[in-house]
PDB file of C-alpha atoms and ligand atoms in Angstrom:
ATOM      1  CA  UNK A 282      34.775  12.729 -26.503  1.00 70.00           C
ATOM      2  CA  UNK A 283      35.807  16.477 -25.276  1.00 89.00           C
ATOM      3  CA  UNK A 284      36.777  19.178 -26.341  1.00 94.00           C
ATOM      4  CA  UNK A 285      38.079  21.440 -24.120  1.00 94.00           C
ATOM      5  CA  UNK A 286      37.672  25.100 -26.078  1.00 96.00           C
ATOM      6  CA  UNK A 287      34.137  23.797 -26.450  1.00 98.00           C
ATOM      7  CA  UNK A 288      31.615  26.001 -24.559  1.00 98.00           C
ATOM      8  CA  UNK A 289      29.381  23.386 -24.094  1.00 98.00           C
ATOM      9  CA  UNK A 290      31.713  20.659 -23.303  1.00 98.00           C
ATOM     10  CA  UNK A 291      32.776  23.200 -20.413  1.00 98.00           C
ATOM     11  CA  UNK A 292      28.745  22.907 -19.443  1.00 98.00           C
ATOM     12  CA  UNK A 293      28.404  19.587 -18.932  1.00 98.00           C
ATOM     13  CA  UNK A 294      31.884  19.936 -17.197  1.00 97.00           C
ATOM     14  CA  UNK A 295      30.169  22.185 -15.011  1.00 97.00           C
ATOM     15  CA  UNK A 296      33.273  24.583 -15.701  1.00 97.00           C
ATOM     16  CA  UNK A 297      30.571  27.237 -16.831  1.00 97.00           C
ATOM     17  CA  UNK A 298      27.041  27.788 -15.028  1.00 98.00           C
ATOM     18  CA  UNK A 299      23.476  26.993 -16.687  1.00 97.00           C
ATOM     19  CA  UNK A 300      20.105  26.704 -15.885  1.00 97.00           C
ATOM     20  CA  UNK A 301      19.408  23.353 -16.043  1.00 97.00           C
ATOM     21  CA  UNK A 302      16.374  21.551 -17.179  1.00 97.00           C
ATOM     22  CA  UNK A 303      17.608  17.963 -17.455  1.00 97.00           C
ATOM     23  CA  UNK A 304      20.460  15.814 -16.776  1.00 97.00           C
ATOM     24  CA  UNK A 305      21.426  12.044 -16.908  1.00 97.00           C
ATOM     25  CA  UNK A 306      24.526  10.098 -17.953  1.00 98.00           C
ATOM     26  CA  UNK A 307      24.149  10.779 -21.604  1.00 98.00           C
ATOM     27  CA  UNK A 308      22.490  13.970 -21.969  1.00 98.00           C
ATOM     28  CA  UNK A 309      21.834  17.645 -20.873  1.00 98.00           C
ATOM     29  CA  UNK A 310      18.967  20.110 -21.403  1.00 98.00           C
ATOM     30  CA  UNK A 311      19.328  23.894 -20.491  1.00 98.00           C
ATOM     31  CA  UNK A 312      18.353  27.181 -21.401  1.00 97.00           C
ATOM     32  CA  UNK A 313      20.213  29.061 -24.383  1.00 97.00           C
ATOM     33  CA  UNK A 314      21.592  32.102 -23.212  1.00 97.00           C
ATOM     34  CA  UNK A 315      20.265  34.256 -25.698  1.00 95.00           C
ATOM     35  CA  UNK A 316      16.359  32.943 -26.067  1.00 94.00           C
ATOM     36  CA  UNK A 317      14.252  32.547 -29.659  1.00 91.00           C
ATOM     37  CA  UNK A 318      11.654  33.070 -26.467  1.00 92.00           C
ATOM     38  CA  UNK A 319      11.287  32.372 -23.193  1.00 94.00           C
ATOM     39  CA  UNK A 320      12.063  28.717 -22.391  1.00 96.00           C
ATOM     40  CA  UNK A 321      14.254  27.855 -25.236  1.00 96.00           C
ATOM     41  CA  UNK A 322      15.524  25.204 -24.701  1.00 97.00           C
ATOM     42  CA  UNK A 323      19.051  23.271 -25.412  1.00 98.00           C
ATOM     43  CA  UNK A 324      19.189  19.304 -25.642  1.00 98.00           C
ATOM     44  CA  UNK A 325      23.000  18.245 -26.505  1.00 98.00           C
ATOM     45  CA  UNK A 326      24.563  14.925 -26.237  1.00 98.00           C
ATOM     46  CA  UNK A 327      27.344  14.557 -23.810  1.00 98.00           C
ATOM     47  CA  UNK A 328      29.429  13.711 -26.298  1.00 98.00           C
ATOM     48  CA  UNK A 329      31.521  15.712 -28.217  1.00 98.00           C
ATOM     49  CA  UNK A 330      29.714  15.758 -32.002  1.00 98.00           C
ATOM     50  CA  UNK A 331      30.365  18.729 -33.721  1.00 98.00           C
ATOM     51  CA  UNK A 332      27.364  18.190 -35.755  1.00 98.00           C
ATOM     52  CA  UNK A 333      24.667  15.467 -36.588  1.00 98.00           C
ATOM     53  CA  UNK A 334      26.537  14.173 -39.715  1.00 97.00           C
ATOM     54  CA  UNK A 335      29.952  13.204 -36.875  1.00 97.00           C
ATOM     55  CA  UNK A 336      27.266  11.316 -34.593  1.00 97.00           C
ATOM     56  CA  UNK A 337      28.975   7.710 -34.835  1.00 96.00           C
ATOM     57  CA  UNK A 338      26.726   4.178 -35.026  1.00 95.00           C
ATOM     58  CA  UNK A 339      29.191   1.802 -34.834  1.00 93.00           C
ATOM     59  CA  UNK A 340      29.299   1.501 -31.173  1.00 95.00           C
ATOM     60  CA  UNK A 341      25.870   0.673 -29.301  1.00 96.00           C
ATOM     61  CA  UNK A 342      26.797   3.145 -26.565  1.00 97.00           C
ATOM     62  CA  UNK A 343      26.970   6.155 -29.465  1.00 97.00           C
ATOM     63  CA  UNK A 344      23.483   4.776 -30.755  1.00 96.00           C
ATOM     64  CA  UNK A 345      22.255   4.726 -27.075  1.00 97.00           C
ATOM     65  CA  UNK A 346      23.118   8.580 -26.690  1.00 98.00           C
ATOM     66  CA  UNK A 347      21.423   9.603 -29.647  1.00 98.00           C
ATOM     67  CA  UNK A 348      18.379   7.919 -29.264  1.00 97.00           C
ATOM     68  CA  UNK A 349      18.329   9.459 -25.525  1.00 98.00           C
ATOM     69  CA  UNK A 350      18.984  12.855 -27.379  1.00 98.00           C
ATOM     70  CA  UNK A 351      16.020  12.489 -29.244  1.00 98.00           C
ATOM     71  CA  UNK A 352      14.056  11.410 -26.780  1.00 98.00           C
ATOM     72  CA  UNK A 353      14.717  14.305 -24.816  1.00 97.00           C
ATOM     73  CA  UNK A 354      13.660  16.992 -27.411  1.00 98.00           C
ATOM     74  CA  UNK A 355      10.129  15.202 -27.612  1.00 98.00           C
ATOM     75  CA  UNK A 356      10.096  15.446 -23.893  1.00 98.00           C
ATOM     76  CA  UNK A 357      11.063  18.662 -23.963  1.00 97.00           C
ATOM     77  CA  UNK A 358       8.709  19.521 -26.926  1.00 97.00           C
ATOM     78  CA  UNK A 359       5.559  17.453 -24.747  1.00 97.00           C
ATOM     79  CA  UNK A 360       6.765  19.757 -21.324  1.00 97.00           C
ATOM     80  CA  UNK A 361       6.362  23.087 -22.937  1.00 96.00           C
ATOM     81  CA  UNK A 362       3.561  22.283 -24.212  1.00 95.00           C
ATOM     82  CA  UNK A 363       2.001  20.972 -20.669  1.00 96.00           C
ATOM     83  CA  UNK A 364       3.146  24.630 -19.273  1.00 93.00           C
ATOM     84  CA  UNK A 365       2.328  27.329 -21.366  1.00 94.00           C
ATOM     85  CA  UNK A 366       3.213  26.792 -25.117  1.00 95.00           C
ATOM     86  CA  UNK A 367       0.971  25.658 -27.713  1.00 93.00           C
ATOM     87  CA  UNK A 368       3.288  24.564 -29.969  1.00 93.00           C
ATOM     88  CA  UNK A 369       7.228  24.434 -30.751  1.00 94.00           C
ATOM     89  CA  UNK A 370       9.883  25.155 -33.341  1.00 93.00           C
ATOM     90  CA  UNK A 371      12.687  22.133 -33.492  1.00 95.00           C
ATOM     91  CA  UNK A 372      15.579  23.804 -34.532  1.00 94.00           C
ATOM     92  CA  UNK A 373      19.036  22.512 -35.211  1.00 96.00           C
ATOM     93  CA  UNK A 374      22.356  23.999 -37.504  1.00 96.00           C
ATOM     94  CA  UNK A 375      25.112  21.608 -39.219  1.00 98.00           C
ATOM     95  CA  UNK A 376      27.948  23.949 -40.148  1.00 97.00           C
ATOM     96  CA  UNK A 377      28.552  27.816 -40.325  1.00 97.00           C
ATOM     97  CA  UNK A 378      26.879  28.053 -43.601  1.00 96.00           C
ATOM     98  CA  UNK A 379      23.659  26.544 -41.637  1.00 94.00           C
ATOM     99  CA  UNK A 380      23.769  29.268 -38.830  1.00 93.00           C
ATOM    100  CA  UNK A 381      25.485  26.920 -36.320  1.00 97.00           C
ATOM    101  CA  UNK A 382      27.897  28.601 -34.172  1.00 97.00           C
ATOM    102  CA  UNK A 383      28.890  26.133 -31.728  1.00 98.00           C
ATOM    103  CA  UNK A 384      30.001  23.175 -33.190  1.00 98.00           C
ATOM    104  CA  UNK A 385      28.676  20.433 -30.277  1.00 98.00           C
ATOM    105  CA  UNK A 386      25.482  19.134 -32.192  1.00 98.00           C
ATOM    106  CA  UNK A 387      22.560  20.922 -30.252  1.00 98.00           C
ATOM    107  CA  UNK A 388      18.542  20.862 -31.066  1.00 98.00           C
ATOM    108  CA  UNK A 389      16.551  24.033 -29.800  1.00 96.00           C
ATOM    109  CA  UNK A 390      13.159  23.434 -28.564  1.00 96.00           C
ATOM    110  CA  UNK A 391      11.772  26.514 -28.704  1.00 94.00           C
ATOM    111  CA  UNK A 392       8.028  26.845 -27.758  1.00 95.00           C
ATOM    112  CA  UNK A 393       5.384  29.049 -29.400  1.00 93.00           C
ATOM    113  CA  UNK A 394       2.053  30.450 -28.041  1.00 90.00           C
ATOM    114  CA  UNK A 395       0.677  31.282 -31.512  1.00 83.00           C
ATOM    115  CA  UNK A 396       0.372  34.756 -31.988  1.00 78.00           C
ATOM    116  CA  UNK A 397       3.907  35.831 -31.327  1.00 77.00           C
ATOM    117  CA  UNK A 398       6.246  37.375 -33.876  1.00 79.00           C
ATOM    118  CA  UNK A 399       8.959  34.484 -34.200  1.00 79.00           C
ATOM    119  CA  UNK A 400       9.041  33.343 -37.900  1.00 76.00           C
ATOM    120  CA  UNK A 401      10.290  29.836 -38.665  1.00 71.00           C
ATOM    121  CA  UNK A 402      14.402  30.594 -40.314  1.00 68.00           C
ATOM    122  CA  UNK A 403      13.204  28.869 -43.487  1.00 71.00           C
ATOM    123  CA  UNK A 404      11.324  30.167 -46.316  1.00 76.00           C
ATOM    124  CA  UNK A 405       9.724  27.651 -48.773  1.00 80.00           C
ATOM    125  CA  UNK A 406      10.144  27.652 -52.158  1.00 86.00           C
ATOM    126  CA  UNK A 407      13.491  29.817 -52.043  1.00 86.00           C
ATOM    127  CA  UNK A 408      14.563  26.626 -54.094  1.00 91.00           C
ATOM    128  CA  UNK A 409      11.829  25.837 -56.893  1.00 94.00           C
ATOM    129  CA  UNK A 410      13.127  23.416 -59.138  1.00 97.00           C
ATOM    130  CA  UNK A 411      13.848  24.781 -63.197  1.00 97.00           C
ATOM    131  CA  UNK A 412      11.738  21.479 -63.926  1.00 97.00           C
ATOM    132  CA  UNK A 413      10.715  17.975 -63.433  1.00 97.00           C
ATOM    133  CA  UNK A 414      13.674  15.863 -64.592  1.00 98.00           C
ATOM    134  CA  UNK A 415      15.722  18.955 -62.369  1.00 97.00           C
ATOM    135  CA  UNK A 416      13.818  18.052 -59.165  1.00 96.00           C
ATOM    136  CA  UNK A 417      13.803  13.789 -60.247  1.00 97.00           C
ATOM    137  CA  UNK A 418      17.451  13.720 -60.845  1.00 97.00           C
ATOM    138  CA  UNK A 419      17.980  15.525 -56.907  1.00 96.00           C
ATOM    139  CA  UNK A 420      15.658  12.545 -55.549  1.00 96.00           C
ATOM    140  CA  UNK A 421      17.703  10.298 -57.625  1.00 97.00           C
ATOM    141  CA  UNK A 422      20.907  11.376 -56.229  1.00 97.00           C
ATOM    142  CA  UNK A 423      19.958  11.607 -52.645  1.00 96.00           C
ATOM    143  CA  UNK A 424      18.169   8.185 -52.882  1.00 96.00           C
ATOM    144  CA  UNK A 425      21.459   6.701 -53.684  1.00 95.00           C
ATOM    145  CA  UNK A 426      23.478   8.339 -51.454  1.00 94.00           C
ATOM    146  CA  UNK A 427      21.290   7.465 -48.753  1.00 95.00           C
ATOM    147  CA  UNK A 428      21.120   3.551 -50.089  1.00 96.00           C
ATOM    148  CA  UNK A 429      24.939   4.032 -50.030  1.00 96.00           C
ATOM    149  CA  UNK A 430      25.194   5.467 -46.319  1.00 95.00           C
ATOM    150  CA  UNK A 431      22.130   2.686 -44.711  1.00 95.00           C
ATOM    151  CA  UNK A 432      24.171  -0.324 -46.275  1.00 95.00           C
ATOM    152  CA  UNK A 433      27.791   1.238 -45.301  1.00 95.00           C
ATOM    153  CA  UNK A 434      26.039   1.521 -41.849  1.00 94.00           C
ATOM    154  CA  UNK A 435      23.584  -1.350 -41.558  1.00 88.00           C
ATOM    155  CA  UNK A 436      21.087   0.094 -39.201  1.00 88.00           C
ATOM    156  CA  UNK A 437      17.926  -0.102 -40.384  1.00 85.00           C
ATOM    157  CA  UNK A 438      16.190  -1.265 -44.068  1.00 78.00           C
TER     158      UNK A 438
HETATM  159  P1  AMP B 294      23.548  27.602 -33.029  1.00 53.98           P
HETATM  160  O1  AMP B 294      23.578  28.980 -33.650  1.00 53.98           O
HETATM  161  O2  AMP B 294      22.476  26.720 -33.590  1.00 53.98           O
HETATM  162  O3  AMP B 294      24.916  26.965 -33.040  1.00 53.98           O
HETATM  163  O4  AMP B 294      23.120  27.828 -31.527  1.00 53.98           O
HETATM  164  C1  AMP B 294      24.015  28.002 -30.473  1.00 53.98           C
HETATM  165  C2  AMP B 294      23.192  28.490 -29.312  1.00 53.98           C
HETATM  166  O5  AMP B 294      23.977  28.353 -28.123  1.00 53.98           O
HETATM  167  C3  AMP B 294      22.799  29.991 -29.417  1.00 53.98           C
HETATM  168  O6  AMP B 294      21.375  30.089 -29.426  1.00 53.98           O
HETATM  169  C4  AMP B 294      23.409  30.598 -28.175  1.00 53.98           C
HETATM  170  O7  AMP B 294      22.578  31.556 -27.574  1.00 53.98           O
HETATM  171  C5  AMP B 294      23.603  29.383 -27.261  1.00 53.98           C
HETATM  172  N1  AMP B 294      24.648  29.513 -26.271  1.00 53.98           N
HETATM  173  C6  AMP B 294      25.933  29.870 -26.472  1.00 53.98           C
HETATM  174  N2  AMP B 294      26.599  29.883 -25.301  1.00 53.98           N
HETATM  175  C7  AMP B 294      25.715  29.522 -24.342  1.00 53.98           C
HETATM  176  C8  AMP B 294      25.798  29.353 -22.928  1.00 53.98           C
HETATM  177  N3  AMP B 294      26.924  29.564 -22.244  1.00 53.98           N
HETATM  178  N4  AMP B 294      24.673  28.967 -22.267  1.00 53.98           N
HETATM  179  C9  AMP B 294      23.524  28.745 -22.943  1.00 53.98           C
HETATM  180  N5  AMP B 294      23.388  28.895 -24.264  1.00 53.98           N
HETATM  181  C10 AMP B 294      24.458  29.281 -24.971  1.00 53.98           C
HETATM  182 ZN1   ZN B 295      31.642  19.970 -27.028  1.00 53.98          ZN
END
């Protein structure tokens, strides 16, 4: 559930300081240390998920946490946006190759006030299908995995 070389498992051990936004028995908000902009924002389980693919949905406890998660970056998202934002990015990395560098699953809520110079990290169209029966056989292969995963799990559907 921790990890001990985990910088924010030592957070919500209290073992290093942050400026905290939120707290309850399941989550944490804070700033990030090195802000997008002013009043970015961290939300992060309290458990120890490396990233959103490990978040476990077996146990109602698990599901509990990660719908409080959630909850907490619209919150978040709704409390910017009541101070001095007019809009926000919802960011979140699964994996080195994805930009995350520290592996406890962790959305940024970071707010926008419209004319700053922030650019979203993607850029559409960077992968344009060759064709039709290119971009059909991708839906056709995610569908199924996804059919796979919702009837392995038997959440929802
Ligand atoms: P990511 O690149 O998506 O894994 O984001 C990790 C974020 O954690 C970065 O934006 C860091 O600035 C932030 N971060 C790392 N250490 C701390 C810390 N001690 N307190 C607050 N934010 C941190
Ligand atoms: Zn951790």
């Amino acid at each position: 559930m921790h990890d001990p070389n985990c910088v924010f498992c030592k957070i919500i051990a209290g073992a290093i300081p942050c400026a905290k936004v939120f707290e309850s028995e399941n989550v944490l908000a804070f700033l990030d240390i090195e802000p997008i902009e002013k009043g970015h924002v961290l939300v992060i389980p309290k458990r120890h998920w490396p990233c959103i693919m490990d978040v476990p949905v077996a146990a109602a406890e698990d599901i509990e946490c990660a719908e409080e998660v959630m909850y907490l970056v619209r919150v978040v998202a709704k409390a910017l946006c009541r101070d001095f934002a007019t809009g926000v990015n919802v960011l979140q990395a699964n994996g080195p190759c994805a930009g995350q560098t520290v592996p406890h699953l962790h959305f940024h809520v970071v707010p926008r006030i419209g004319c700053d110079p922030v650019q979203p990290v993607w850029r559409s169209g960077h992968g344009q299908y060759a064709s039709d029966a290119e971009r059909a056989g991708y839906a056709t292969r995610i569908a199924a995995a996804v059919a796979t995963i919702i009837k392995e799990e038997d959440l929802i559907g």
